[in-house]
mmCIF file of C-alpha atoms in Angstrom:
data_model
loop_
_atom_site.group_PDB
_atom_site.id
_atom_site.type_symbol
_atom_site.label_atom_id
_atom_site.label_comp_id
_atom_site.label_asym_id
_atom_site.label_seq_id
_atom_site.Cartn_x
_atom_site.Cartn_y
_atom_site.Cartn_z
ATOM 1 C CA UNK B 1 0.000 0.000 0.000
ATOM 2 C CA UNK B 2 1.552 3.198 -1.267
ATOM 3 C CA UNK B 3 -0.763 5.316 0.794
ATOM 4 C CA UNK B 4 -2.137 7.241 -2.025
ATOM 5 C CA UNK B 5 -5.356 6.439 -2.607
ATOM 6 C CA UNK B 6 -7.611 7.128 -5.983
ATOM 7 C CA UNK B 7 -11.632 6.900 -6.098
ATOM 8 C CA UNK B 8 -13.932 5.327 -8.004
ATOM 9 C CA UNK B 9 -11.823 2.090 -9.095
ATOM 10 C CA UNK B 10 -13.734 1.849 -11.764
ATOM 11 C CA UNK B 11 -16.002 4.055 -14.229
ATOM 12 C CA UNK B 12 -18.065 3.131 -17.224
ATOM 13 C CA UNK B 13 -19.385 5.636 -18.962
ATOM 14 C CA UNK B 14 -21.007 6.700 -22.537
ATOM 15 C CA UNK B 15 -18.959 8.677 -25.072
ATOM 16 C CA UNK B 16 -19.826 12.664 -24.712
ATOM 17 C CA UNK B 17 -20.104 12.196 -21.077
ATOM 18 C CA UNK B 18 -17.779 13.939 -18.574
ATOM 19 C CA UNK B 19 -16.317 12.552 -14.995
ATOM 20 C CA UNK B 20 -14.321 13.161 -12.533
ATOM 21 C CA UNK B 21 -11.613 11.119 -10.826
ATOM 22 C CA UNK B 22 -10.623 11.270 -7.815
ATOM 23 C CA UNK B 23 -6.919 11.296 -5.750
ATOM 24 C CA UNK B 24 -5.612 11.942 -2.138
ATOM 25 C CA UNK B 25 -2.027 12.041 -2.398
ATOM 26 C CA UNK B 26 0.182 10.417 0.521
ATOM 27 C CA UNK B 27 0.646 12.439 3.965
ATOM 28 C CA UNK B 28 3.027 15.179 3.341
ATOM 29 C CA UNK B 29 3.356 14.869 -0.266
ATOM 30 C CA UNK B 30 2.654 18.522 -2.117
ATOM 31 C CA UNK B 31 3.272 17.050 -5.664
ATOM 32 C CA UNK B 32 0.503 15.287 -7.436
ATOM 33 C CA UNK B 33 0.974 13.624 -10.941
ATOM 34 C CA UNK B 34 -1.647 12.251 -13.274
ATOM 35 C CA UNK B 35 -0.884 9.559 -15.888
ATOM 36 C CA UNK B 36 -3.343 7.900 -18.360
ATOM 37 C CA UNK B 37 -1.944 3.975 -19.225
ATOM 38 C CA UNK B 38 -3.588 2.774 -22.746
ATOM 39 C CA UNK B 39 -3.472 -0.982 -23.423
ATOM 40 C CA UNK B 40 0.125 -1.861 -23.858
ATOM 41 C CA UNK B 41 1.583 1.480 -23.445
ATOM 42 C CA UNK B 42 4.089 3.036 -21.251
ATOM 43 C CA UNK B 43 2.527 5.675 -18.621
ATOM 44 C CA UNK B 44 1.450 8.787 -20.420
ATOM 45 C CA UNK B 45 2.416 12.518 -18.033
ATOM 46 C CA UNK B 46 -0.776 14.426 -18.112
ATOM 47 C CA UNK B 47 0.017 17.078 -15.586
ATOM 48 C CA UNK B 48 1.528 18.081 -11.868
ATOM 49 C CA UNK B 49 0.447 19.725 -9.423
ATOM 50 C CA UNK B 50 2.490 21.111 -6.576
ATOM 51 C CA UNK B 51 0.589 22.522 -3.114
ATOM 52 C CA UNK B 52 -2.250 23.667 -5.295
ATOM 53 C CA UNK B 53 -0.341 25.143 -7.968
ATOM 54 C CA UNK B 54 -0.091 23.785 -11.493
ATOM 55 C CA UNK B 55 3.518 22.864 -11.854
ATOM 56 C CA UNK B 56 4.368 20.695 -15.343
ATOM 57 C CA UNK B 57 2.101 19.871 -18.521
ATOM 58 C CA UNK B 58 2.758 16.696 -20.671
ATOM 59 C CA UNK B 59 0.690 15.118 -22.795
ATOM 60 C CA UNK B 60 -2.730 16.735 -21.576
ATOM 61 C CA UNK B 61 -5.579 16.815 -23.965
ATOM 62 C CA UNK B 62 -8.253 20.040 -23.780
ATOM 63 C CA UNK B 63 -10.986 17.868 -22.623
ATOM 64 C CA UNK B 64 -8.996 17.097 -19.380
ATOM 65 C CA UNK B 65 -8.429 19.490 -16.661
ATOM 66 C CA UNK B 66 -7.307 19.220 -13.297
ATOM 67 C CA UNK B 67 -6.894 21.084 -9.838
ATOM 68 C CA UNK B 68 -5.256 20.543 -6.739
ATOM 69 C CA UNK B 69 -7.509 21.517 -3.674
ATOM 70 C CA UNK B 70 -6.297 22.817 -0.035
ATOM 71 C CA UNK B 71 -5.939 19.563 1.245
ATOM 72 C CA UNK B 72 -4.101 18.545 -1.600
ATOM 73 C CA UNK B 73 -6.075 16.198 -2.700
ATOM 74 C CA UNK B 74 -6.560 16.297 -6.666
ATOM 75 C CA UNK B 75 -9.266 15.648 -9.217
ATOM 76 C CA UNK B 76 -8.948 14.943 -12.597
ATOM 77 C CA UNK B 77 -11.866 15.969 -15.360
ATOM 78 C CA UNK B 78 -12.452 14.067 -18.640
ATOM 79 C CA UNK B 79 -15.339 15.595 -20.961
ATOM 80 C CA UNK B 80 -16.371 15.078 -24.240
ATOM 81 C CA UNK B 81 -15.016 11.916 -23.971
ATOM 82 C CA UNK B 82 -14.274 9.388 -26.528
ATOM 83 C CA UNK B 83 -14.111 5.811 -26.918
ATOM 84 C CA UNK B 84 -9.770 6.244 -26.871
ATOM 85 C CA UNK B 85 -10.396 7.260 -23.212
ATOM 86 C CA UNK B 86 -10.596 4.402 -22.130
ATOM 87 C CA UNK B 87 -7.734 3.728 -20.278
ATOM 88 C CA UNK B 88 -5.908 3.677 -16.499
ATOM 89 C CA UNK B 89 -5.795 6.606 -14.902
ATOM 90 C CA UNK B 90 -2.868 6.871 -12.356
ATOM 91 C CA UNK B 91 -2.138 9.314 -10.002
ATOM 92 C CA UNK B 92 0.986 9.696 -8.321
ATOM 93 C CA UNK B 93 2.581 11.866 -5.322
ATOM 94 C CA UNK B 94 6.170 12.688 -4.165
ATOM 95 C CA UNK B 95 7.220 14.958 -1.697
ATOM 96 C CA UNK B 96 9.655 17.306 -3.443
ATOM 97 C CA UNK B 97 8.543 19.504 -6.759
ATOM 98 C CA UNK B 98 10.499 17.714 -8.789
ATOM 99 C CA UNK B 99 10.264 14.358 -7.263
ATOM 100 C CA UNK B 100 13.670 12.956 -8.554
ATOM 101 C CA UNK B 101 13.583 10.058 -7.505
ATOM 102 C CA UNK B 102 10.803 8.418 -5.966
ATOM 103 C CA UNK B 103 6.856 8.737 -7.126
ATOM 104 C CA UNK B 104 4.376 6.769 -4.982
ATOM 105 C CA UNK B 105 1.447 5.297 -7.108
ATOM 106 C CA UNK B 106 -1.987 5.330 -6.172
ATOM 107 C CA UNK B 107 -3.972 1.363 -7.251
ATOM 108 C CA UNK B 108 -5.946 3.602 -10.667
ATOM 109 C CA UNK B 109 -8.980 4.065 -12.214
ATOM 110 C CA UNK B 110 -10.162 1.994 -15.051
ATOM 111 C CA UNK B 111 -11.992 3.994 -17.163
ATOM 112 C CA UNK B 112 -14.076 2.411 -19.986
ATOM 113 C CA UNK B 113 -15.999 4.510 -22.092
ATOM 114 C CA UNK B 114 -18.245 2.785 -24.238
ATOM 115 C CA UNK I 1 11.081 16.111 -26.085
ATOM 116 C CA UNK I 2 12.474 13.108 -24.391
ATOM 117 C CA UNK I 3 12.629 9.752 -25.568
ATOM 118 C CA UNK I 4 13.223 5.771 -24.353
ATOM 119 C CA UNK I 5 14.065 2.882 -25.587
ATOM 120 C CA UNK I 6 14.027 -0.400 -24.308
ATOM 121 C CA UNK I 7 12.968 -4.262 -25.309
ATOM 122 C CA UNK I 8 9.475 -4.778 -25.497
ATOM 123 C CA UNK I 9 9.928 -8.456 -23.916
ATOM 124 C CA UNK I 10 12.806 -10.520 -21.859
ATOM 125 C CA UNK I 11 12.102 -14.401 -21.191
ATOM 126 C CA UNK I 12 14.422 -16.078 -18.633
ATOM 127 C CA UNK I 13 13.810 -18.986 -16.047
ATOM 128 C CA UNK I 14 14.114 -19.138 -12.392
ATOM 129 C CA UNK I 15 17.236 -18.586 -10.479
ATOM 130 C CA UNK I 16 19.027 -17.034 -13.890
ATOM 131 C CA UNK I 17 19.964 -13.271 -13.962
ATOM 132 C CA UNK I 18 18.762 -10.884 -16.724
ATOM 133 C CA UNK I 19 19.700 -7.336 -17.472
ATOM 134 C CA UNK I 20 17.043 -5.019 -19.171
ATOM 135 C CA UNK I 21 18.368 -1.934 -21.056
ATOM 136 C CA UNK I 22 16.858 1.280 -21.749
ATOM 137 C CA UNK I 23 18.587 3.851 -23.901
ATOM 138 C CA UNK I 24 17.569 7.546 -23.875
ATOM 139 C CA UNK I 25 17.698 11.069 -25.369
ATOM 140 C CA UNK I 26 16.588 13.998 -23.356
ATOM 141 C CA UNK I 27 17.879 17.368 -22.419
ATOM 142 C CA UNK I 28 18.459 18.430 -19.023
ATOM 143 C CA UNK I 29 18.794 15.047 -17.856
ATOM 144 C CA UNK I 30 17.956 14.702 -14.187
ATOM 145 C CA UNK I 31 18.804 10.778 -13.860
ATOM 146 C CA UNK I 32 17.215 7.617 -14.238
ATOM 147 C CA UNK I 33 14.393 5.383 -12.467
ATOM 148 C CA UNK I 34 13.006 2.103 -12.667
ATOM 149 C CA UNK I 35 9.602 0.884 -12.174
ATOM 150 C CA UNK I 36 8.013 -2.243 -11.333
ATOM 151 C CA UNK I 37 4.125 -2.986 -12.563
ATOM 152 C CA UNK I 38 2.193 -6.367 -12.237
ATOM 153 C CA UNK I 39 -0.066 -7.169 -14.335
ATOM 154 C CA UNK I 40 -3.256 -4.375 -13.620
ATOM 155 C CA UNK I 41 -1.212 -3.041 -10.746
ATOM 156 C CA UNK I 42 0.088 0.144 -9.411
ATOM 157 C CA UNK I 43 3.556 1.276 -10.487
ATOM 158 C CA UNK I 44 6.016 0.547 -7.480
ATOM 159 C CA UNK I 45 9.408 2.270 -7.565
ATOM 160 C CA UNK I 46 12.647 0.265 -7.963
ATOM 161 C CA UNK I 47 15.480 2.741 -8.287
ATOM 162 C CA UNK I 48 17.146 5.723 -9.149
ATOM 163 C CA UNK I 49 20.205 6.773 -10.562
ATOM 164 C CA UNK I 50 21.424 10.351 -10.793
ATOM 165 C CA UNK I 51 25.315 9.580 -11.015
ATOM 166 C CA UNK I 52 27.032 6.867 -13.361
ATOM 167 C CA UNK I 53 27.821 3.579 -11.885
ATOM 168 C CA UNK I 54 25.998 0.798 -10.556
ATOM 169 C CA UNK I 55 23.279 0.817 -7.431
ATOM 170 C CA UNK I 56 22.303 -2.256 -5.526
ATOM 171 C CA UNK I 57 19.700 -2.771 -4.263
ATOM 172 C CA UNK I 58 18.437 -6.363 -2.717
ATOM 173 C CA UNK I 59 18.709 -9.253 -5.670
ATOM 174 C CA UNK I 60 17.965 -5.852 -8.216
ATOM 175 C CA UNK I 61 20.906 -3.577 -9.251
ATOM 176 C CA UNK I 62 20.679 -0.570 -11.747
ATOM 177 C CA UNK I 63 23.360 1.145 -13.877
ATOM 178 C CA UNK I 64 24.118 4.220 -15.583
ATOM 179 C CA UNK I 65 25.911 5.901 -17.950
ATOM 180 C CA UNK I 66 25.074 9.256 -18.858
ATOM 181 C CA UNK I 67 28.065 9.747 -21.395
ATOM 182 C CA UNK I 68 26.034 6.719 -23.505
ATOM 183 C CA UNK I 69 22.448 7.922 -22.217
ATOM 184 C CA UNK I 70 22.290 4.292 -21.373
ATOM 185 C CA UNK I 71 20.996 2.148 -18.213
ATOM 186 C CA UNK I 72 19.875 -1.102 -17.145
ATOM 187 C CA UNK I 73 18.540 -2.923 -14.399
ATOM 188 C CA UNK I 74 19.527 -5.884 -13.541
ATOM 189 C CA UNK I 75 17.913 -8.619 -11.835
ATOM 190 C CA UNK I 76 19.532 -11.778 -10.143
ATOM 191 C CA UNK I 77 18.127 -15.230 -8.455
ATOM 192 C CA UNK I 78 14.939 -14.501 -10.871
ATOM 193 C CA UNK I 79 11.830 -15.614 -9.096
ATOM 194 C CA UNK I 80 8.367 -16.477 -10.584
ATOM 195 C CA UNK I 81 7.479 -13.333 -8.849
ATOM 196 C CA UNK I 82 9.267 -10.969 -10.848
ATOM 197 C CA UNK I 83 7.307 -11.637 -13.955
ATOM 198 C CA UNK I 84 6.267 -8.059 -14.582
ATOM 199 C CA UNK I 85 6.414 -5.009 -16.809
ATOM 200 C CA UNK I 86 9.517 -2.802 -15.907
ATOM 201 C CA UNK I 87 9.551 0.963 -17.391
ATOM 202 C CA UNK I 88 12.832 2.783 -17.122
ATOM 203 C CA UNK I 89 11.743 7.187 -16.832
ATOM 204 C CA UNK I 90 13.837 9.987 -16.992
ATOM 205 C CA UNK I 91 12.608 13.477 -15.576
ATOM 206 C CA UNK I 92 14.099 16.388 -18.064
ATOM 207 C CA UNK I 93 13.892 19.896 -16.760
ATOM 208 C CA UNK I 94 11.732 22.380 -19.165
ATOM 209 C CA UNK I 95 11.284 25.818 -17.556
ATOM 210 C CA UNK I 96 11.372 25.084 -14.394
ATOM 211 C CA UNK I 97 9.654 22.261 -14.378
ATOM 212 C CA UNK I 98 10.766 18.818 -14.279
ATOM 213 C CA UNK I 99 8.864 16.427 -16.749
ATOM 214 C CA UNK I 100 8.807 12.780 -16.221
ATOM 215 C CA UNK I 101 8.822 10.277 -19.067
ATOM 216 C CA UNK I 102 8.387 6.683 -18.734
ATOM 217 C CA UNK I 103 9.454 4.109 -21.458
ATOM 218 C CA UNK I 104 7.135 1.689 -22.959
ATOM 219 C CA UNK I 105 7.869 -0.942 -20.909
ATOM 220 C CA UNK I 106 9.397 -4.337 -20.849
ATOM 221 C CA UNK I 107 7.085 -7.543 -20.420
ATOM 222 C CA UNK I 108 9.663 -9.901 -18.046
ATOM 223 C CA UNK I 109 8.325 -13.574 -18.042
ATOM 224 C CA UNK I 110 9.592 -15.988 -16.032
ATOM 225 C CA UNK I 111 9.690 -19.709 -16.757
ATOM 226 C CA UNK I 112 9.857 -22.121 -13.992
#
């Protein structure tokens, strides 16, 4: 158990819908990383956010924003979305900004839009 | 941007060793980590290498060489366990911001 946790496990939705996943990052940790994991592929960077502050911007598609609240925990929103969603979603936390060496991983949510 | 490389799949059976590479091009390099995934799991962190030379850690070691932009990680007394994906990542620093970026992956399977 890393002890970052990451709500709903999993989500089944319809394409053109929107949701929001969930992620509570470890005790202490102020960085907060979201990855999206397609079949077969490496772990996409979407975006990081440091003590509420956006910090770093990969991959991120328009349809998916995120925020980082007071208590650090950190939501991710996916609208308009497409059957190519479907994927993992991983969060991740570290303690430092740049988190140079070790990233704890929250268990995921499978997303499967249909 | 930042790139990886490494094999897509390693077989080997118990009790051998095997060394999984991972090649990279990046700028800004801020050294190299390994990652562990089972099968539907939750990536769990292996290593991390900032300076060249070797790291050992338990029955897994990890090398680096930043004048090749190469590393591996290297696994000994292979157990049934370790079958696994296992992504090498490099973080690259980009306007103040450090960007991670994870290889593909390598598929390890283990054959008793």
């Amino acid at each position: 158990d890393s002890g970052v946790t990451q709500t709903p496990k999993h989500l089944i939705t319809a394409t053109g819908q929107r949701v929001t996943l969930r992620c509570s990052p470890r005790s202490g940790d102020l960085s907060v990383y979201w990855y999206q994991q397609s079949l077969d592929q490496g772990l996409q960077f979407l975006i990081q956010y440091y003590n509420g502050e956006e910090r770093a911007k990969g991959n991120i598609l328009e349809r998916f924003s995120a925020q980082q609240f007071p208590d650090l925990h950190s939501e991710l929103n996916l609208s308009s979305l497409e059957l190519g969603d479907s994927a993992l979603y991983f969060c991740a936390s570290s303690p430092s900004l740049a988190g140079l060496d070790e990233q704890f991983f929250g268990p995921g949510t499978r997303l499967t839009v249909l | 941007g930042q790139s990886l490389e490494q094999p897509s799949e390693v077989t080997a059976v118990e009790g051998a060793i095997v060394q999984i590479n991972c090649t990279y091009q990046t700028s800004g390099f801020y050294g190299l980590s390994w990652y562990q995934q089972h099968d539907g799991g939750a990536p769990t962190f292996l290593s991390y290498n900032a300076l060249d030379g070797l790291e050992e850690t338990g029955r897994f070691s990890s090398f680096l060489s930043r004048s090749d932009s190469y590393g591996y990680l290297l696994l000994q007394e292979l157990q049934m366990k370790d079958s696994a994906s296992y992504f090498c990542a490099v973080r690259a620093a980009s306007g103040g911001s450090y960007i991670p970026t994870f290889g593909r992956g390598t598929s390890l399977i283990v054959h008793p």
